[in-house]
Coordinates of C-alpha atoms and ligand atoms in Angstrom, one line a residue:
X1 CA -6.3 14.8 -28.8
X2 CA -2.8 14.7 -26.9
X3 CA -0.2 13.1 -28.5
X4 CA 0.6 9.7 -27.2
X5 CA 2.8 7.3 -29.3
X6 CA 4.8 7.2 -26.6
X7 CA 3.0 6.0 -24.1
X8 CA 0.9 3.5 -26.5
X9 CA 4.5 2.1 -27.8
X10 CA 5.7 1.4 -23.9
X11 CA 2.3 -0.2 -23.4
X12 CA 2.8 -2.7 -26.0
X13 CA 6.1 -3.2 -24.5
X14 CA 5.0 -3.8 -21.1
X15 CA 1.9 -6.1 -22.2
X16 CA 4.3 -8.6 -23.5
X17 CA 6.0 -9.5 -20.2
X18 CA 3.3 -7.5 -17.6
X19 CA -0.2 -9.5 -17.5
X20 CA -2.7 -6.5 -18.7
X21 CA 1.3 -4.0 -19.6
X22 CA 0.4 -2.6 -15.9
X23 CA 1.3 -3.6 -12.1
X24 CA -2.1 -2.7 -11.0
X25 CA -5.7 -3.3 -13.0
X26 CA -6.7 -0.4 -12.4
X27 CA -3.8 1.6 -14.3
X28 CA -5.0 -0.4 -17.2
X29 CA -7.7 2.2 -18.1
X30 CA -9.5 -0.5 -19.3
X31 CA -13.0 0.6 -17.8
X32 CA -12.7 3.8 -19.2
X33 CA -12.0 1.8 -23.0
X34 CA -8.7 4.0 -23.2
X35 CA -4.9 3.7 -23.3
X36 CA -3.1 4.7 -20.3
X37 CA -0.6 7.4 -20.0
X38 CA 3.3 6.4 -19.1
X39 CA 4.5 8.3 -16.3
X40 CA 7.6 9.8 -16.5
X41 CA 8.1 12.2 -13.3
X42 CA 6.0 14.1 -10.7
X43 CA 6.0 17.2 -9.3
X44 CA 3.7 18.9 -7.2
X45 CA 0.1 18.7 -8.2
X46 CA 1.6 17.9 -11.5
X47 CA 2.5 14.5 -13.6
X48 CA 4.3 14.0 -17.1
X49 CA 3.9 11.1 -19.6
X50 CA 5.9 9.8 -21.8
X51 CA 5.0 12.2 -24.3
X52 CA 5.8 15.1 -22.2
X53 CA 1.6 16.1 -21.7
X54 CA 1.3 17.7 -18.1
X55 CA -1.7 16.8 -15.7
X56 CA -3.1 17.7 -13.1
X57 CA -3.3 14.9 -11.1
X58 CA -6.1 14.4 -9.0
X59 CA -5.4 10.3 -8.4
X60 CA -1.9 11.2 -6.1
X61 CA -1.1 7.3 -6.4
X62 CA -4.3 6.4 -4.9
X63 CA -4.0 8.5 -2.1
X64 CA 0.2 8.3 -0.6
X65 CA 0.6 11.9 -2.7
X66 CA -1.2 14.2 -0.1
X67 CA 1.9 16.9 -0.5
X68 CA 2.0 16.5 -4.0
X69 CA 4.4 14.9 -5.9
X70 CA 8.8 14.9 -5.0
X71 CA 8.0 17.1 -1.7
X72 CA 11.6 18.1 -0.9
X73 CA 11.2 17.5 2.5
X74 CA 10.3 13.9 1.8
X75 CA 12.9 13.8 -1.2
X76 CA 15.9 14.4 1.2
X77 CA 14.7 12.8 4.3
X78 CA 14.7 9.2 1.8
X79 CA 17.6 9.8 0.5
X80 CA 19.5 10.6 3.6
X81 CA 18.4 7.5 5.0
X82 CA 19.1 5.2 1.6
X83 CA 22.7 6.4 2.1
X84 CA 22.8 4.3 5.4
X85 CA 21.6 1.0 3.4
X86 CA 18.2 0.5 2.2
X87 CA 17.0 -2.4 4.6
X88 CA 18.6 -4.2 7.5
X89 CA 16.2 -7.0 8.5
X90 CA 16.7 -5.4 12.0
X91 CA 14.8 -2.9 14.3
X92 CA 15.6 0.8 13.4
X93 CA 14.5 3.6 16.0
X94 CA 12.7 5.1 12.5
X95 CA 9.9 2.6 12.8
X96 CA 9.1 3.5 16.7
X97 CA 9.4 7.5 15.7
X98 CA 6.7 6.2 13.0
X99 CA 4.5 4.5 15.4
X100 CA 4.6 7.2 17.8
X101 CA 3.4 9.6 15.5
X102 CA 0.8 7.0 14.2
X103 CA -0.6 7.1 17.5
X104 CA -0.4 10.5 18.4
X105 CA -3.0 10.7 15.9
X106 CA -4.9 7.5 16.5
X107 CA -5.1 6.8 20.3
X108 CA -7.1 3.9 19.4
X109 CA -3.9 2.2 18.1
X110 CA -2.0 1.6 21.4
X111 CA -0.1 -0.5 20.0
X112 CA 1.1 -1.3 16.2
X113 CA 2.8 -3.5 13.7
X114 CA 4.3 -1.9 10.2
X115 CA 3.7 -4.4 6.6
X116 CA 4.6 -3.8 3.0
X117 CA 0.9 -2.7 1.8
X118 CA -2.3 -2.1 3.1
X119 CA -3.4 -5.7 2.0
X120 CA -0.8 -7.3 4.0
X121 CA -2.4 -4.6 7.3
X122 CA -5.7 -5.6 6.3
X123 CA -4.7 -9.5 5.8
X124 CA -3.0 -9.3 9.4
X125 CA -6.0 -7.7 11.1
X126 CA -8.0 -10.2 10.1
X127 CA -6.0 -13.0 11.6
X128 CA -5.4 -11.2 14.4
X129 CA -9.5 -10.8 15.1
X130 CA -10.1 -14.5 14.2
X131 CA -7.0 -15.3 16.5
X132 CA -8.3 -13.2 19.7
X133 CA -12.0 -14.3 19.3
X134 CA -11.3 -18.0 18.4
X135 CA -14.2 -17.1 15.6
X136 CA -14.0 -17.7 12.1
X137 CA -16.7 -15.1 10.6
X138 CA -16.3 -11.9 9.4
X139 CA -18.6 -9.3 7.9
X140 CA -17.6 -7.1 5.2
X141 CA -19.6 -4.6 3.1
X142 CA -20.4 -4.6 -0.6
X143 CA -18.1 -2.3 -2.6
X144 CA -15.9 -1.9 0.1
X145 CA -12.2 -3.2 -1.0
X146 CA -9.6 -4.5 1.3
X147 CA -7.2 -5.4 -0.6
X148 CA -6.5 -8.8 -2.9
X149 CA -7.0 -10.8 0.5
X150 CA -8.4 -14.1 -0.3
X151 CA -11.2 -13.5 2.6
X152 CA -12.1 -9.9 2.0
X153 CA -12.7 -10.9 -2.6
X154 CA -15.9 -11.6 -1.5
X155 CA -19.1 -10.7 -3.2
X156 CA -22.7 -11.3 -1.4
X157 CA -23.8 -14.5 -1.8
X158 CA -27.6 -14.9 -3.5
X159 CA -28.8 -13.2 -0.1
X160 CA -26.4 -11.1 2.1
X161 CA -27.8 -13.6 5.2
X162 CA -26.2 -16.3 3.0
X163 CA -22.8 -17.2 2.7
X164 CA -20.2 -15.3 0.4
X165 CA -19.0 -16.1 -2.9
X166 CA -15.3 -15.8 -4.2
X167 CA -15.1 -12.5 -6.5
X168 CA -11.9 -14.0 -8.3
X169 CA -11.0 -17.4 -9.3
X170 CA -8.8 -18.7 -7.3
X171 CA -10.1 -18.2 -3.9
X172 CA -11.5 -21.2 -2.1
X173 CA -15.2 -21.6 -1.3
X174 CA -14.4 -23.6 1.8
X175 CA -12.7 -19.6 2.6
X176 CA -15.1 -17.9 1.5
X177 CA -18.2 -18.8 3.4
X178 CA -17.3 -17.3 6.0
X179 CA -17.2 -13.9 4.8
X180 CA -20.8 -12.1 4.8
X181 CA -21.0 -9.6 2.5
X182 CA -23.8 -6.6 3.6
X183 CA -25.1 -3.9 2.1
X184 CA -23.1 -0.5 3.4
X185 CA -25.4 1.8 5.2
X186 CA -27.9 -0.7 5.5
X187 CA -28.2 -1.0 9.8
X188 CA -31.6 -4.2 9.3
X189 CA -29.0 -5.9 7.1
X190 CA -26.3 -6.0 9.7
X191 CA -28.5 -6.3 13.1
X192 CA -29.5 -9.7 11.0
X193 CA -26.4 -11.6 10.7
X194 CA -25.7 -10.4 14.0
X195 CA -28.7 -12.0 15.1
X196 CA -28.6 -15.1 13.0
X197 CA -24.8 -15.7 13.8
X198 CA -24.7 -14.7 17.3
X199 CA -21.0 -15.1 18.9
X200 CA -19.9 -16.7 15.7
X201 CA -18.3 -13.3 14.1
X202 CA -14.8 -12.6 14.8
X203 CA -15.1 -9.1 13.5
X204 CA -16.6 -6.6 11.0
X205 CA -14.1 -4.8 8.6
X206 CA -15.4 -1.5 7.2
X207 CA -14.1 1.5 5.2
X208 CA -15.5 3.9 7.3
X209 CA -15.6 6.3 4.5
X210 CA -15.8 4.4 1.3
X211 CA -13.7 4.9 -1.6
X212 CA -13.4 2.3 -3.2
X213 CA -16.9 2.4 -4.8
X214 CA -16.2 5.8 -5.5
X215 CA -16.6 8.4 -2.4
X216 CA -19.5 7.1 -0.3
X217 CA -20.0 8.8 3.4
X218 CA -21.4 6.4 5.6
X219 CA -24.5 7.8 7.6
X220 CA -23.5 8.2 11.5
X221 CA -26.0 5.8 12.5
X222 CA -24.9 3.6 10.7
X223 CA -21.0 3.8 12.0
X224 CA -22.6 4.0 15.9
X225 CA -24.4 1.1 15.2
X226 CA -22.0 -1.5 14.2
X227 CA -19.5 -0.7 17.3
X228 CA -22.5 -1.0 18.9
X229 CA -23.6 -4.3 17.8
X230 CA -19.6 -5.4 18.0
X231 CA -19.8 -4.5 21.8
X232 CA -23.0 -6.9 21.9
X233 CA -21.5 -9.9 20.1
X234 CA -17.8 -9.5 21.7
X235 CA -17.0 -9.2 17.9
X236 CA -14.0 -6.6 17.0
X237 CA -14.8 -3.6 14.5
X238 CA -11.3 -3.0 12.2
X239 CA -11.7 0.3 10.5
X240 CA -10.1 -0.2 7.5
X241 CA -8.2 3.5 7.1
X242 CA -5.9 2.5 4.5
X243 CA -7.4 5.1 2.4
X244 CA -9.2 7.8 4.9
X245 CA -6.0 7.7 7.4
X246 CA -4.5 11.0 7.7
X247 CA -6.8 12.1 4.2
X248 CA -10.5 12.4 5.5
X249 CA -9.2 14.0 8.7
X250 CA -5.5 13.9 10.7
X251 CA -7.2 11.4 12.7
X252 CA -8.9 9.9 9.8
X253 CA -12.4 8.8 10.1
X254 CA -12.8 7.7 13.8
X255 CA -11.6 11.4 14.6
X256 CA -14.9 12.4 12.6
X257 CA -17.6 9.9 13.9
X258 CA -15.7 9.7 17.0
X259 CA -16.1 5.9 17.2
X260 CA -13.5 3.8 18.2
X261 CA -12.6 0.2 16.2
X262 CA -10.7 -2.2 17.9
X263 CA -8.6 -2.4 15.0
X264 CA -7.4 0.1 12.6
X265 CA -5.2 -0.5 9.3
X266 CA -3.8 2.3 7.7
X267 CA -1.2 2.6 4.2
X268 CA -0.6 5.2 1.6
X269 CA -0.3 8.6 3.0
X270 CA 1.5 7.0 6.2
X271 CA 4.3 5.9 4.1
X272 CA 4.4 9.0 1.6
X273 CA 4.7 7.1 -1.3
X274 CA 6.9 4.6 -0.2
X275 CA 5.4 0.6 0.2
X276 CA 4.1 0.8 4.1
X277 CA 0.6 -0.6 5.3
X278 CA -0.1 -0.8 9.7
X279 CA -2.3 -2.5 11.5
X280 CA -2.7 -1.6 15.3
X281 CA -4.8 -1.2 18.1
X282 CA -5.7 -2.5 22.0
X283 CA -2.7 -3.6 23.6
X284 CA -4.6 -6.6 24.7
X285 CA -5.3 -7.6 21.2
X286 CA -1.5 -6.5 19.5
X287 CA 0.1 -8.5 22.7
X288 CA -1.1 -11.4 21.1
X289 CA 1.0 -11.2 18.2
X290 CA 3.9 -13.1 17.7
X291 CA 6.4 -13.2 18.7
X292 CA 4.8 -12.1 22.4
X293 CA 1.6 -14.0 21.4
X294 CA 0.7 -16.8 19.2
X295 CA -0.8 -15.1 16.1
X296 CA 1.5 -15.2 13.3
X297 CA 3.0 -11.9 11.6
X298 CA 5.9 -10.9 9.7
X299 CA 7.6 -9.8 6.7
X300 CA 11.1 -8.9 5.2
X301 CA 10.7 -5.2 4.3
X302 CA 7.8 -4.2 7.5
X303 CA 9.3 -1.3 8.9
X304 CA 11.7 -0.5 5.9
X305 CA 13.8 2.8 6.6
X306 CA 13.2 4.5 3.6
X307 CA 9.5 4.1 3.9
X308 CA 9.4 5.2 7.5
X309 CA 11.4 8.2 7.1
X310 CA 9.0 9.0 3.6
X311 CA 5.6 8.7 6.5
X312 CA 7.6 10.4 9.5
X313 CA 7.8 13.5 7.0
X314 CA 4.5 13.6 5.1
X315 CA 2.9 13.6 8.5
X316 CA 4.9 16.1 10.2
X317 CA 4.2 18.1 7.3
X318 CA 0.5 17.6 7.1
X319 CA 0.3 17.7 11.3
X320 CA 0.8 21.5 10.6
X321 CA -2.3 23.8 11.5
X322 CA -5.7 24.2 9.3
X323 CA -3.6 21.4 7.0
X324 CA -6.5 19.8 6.4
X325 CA -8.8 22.4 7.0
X326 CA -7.3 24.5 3.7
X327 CA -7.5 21.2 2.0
X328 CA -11.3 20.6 2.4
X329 CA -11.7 24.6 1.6
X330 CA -9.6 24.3 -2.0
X331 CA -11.4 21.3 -2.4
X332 CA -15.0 22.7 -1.7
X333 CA -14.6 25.1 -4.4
X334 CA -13.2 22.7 -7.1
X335 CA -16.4 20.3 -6.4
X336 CA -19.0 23.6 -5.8
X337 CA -17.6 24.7 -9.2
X338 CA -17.7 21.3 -11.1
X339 CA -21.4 20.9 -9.6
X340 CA -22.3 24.6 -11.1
X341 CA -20.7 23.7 -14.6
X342 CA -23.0 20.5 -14.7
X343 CA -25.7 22.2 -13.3
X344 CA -25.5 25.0 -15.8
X345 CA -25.3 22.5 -18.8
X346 CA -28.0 20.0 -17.2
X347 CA -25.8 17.3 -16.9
X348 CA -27.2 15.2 -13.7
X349 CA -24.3 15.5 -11.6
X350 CA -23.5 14.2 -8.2
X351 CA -20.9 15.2 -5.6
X352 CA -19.8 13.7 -2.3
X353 CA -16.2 15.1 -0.5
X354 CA -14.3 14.6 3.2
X355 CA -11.3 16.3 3.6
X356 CA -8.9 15.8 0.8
X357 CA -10.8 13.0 -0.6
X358 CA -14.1 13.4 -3.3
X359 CA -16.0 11.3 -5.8
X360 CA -18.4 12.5 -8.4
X361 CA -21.5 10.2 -10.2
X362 CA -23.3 11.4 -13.1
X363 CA -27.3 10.8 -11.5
X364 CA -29.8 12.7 -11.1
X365 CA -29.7 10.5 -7.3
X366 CA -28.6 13.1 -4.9
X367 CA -28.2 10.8 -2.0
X368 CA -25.8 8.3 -3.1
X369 CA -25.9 5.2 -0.3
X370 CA -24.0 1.9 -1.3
X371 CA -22.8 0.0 -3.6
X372 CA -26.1 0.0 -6.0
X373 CA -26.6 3.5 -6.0
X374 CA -23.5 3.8 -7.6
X375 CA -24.1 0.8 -10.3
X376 CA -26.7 3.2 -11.6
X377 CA -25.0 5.6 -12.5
X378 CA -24.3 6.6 -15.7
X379 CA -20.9 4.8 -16.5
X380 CA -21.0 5.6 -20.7
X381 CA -21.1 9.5 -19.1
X382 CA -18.2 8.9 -16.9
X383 CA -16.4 7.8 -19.8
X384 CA -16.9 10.4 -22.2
X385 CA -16.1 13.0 -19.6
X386 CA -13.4 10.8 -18.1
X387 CA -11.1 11.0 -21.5
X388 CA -12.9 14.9 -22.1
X389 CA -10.9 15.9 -19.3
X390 CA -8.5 13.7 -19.5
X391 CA -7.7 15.3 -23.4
X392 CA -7.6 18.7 -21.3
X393 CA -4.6 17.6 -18.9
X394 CA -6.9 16.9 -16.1
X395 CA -6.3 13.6 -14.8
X396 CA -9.1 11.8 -12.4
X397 CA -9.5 8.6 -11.5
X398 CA -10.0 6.0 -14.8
X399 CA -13.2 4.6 -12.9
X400 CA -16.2 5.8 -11.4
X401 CA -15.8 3.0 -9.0
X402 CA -12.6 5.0 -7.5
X403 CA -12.3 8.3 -5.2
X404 CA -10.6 11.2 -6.3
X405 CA -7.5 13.2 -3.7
X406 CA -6.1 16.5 -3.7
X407 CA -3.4 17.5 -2.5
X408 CA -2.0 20.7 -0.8
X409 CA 0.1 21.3 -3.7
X410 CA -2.9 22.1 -6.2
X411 CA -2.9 25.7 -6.1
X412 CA -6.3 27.8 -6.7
X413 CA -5.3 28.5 -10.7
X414 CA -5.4 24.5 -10.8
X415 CA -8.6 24.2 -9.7
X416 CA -9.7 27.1 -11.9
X417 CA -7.7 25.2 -14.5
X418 CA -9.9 22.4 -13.8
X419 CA -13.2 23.9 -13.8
X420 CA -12.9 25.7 -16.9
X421 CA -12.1 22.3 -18.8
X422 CA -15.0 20.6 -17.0
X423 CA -17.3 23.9 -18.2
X424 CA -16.2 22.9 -21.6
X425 CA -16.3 19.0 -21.4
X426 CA -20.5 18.8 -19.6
X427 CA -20.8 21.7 -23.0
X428 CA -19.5 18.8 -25.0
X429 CA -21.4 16.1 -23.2
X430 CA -24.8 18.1 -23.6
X431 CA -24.7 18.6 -27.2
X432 CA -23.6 14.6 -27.3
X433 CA -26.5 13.8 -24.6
X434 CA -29.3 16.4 -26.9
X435 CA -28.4 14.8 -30.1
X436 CA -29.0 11.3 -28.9
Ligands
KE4_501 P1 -2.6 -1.8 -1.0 O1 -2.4 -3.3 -0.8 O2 -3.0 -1.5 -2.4 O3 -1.5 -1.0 -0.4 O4 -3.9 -1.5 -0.1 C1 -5.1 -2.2 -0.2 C2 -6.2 -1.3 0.2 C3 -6.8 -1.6 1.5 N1 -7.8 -0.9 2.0 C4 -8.3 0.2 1.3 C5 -9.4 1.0 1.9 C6 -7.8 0.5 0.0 O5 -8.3 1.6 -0.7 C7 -6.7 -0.2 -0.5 C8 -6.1 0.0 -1.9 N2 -6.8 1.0 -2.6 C9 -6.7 1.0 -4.1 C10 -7.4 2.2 -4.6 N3 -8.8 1.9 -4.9 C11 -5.3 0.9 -4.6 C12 -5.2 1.0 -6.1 C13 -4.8 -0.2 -6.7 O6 -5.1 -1.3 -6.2 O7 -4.1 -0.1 -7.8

């Protein structure tokens, strides 16, 4: 056990005035019925708690911490600009370097507005598909998140042909039907509502790889088919690469499946850290945005310099060559090895991994599809290994419904580092599983 009285006395502290003592639900640990850790500083591929344990942190706030954490580079470029003021409310030549460099990257994004979060990107596209199409429907996927946007918290309704239900209180039904929730990878499900609601569907939103049901990679079928069926309908496809942007590939996921969306939203790693989300794409479409068209966006901080400078680096930084190429290798190893560990202690073991992004699910299911596939797997298992490794200074995601990130700061004793605890953790979980 690692000491933590630290961490446990801050969380009391926190729960009194912070709903759940956390910012986030997720950082609540709650799923994986443990106390979470205080962070006090970053570096590299390393975090500290309060309680001065080291980890090796695998989460990388979600995603934003692709160069590992307090990358000089980034460090200095923030504070040079923080020096200047932190926000001016008024157009900076940082947010059109930004935007540049987004779309040197993402030729689909002609053109592009900057938000504060990837829900506010997400929110935006939306609006902006129902605004262009004059449609109110949109298709989503089960297990795919798009943020707390009241029209994307919505869970199938009794048959995915039916209308949606709110997944939070909160959210009106009157909203809510218009979302149809489908099953991800599933093309029969999709060509359906298409079918039944021809011409009524604004757009379909879609992680094109998923990770927010853990690491799911969408067959390519699947991906060809919905642009497809979106060129059919005169519906607009937004790839949601809030999470995959700059992570699964420089050019994210549409650089992979070479499929275009009309709409692309993008956060985390394009704002290193810093609060940023994007939404962008056809000129015709982002023309129609206020103030030059009539669909509404805006927001105090979109643009900030601090985050813009924080994104300018981290992707300068990660445009240099084989970046993601020797992040997919380092990470091929660390999932080959935890595969062989489990493997070696018969621990059924599942891994999926794109770039710098990877999930893992304890079933003997090798193919793991949607949403389902991963609500069987074995979540008491998760746990035990979850705080195993956890115990070790390994720190992974605190839900098997989340992906996992490297970063190219993890060095190869890390992931040696890694493996070794998880040889010792699936020795522990085997004796535990054979003496059930
Ligand atoms: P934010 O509003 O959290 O910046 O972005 C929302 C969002 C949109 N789209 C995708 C594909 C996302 O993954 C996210 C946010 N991801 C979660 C991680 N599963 C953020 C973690 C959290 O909510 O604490």
């Amino acid at each position: 056990m690692r000491k933590n009285n630290n961490s446990k006395k801050a969380f009391l502290d926190s729960s009194k005035i912070i709903p759940g003592g956390v910012n986030s639900p997720v950082r609540a640990f709650k799923s994986v019925n443990s106390l979470p850790v205080f962070i006090k500083k970053g570096k590299g591929a390393y975090i500290y708690d309060l309680d001065d344990n080291k980890y090796i942190d695998y989460i990388g706030s979600w995603g934003p911490m692709i160069l590992g954490h307090a990358n000089e580079t980034v460090i200095k470029s923030i504070e040079k600009v923080i020096k200047n003021s932190t926000s001016f409310g008024a157009p900076t030549l940082l947010e059109t370097k930004l935007a540049k460099l987004i779309k040197k990257n993402f030729p689909s994004m002609e053109k592009m507005r900057m938000t504060s979060s990837g829900t506010e990107a997400t929110m935006s596209a939306i609006r902006l598909a129902r605004g262009v199409t004059n449609r109110d429907k949109i298709i989503k996927f089960e297990g795919c998140y798009h943020g707390h946007v009241d029209s994307l918290l919505v869970k199938a309704g009794s048959g995915s042909a039916t209308f949606g239900v709110p997944s939070s209180p909160g959210i009106p039904k009157d909203l809510t039907k218009h979302t149809f929730t489908l099953k991800y990878n599933n093309i029969d499900d999709l060509e359906k509502c298409f079918i039944k609601n021809a011409n009524k569907i604004a757009c379909v939103i879609i992680e094109p790889i998923a990770g927010n049901m853990n690491c799911v990679i969408p067959n390519k079928k699947f991906i060809k088919k919905i642009r497809t069926l979106c060129n059919k309908y005169n519906s607009l496809l937004i790839f949601d690469e809030v999470m995959t942007g700059f992570r699964v590939a420089k050019g994210g996921a549409q650089e992979i499946y070479k499929t275009k969306p009309d709409i692309t939203t993008l956060g985390k790693i394009v704002g290193g850290g810093m609060p940023v989300g994007v939404f962008g794409g056809k000129k015709k479409y982002m023309d129609q945005v206020s103030p030059v068209g009539p669909i509404y966006h805006a927001g105090t901080l979109s643009g900030n310099p601090a985050a813009m400078s924080a994104g300018i680096k981290t992707i300068e930084i990660l445009s240099r060559k084989n970046f993601h190429k020797n992040l997919e290798k380092k990470l091929s190893i660390l999932m080959l090895g935890l595969k062989k560990s489990a493997d070696k202690y018969n621990i059924p073991f599942q891994i999926n991994y794109v770039g710098g992004m990877f999930g893992f699910f304890f079933t003997e299911k090798n193919n793991i599809e949607n949403f389902e596939d991963v609500n069987n797997c074995n979540e008491k298992i998760f746990q035990i290994f979850f705080n195993l490794m956890l115990g070790k200074g390994i720190y992974f995601a605190p839900s098997s419904f989340e992906a996992g990130f490297i970063s190219s700061s993890h060095t190869m004793k890390d992931i040696n580092l890694t493996i070794k605890a998880a040889e010792e953790s699936f020795k522990i979980l085997s004796n535990y599983l054979n003496s059930k």
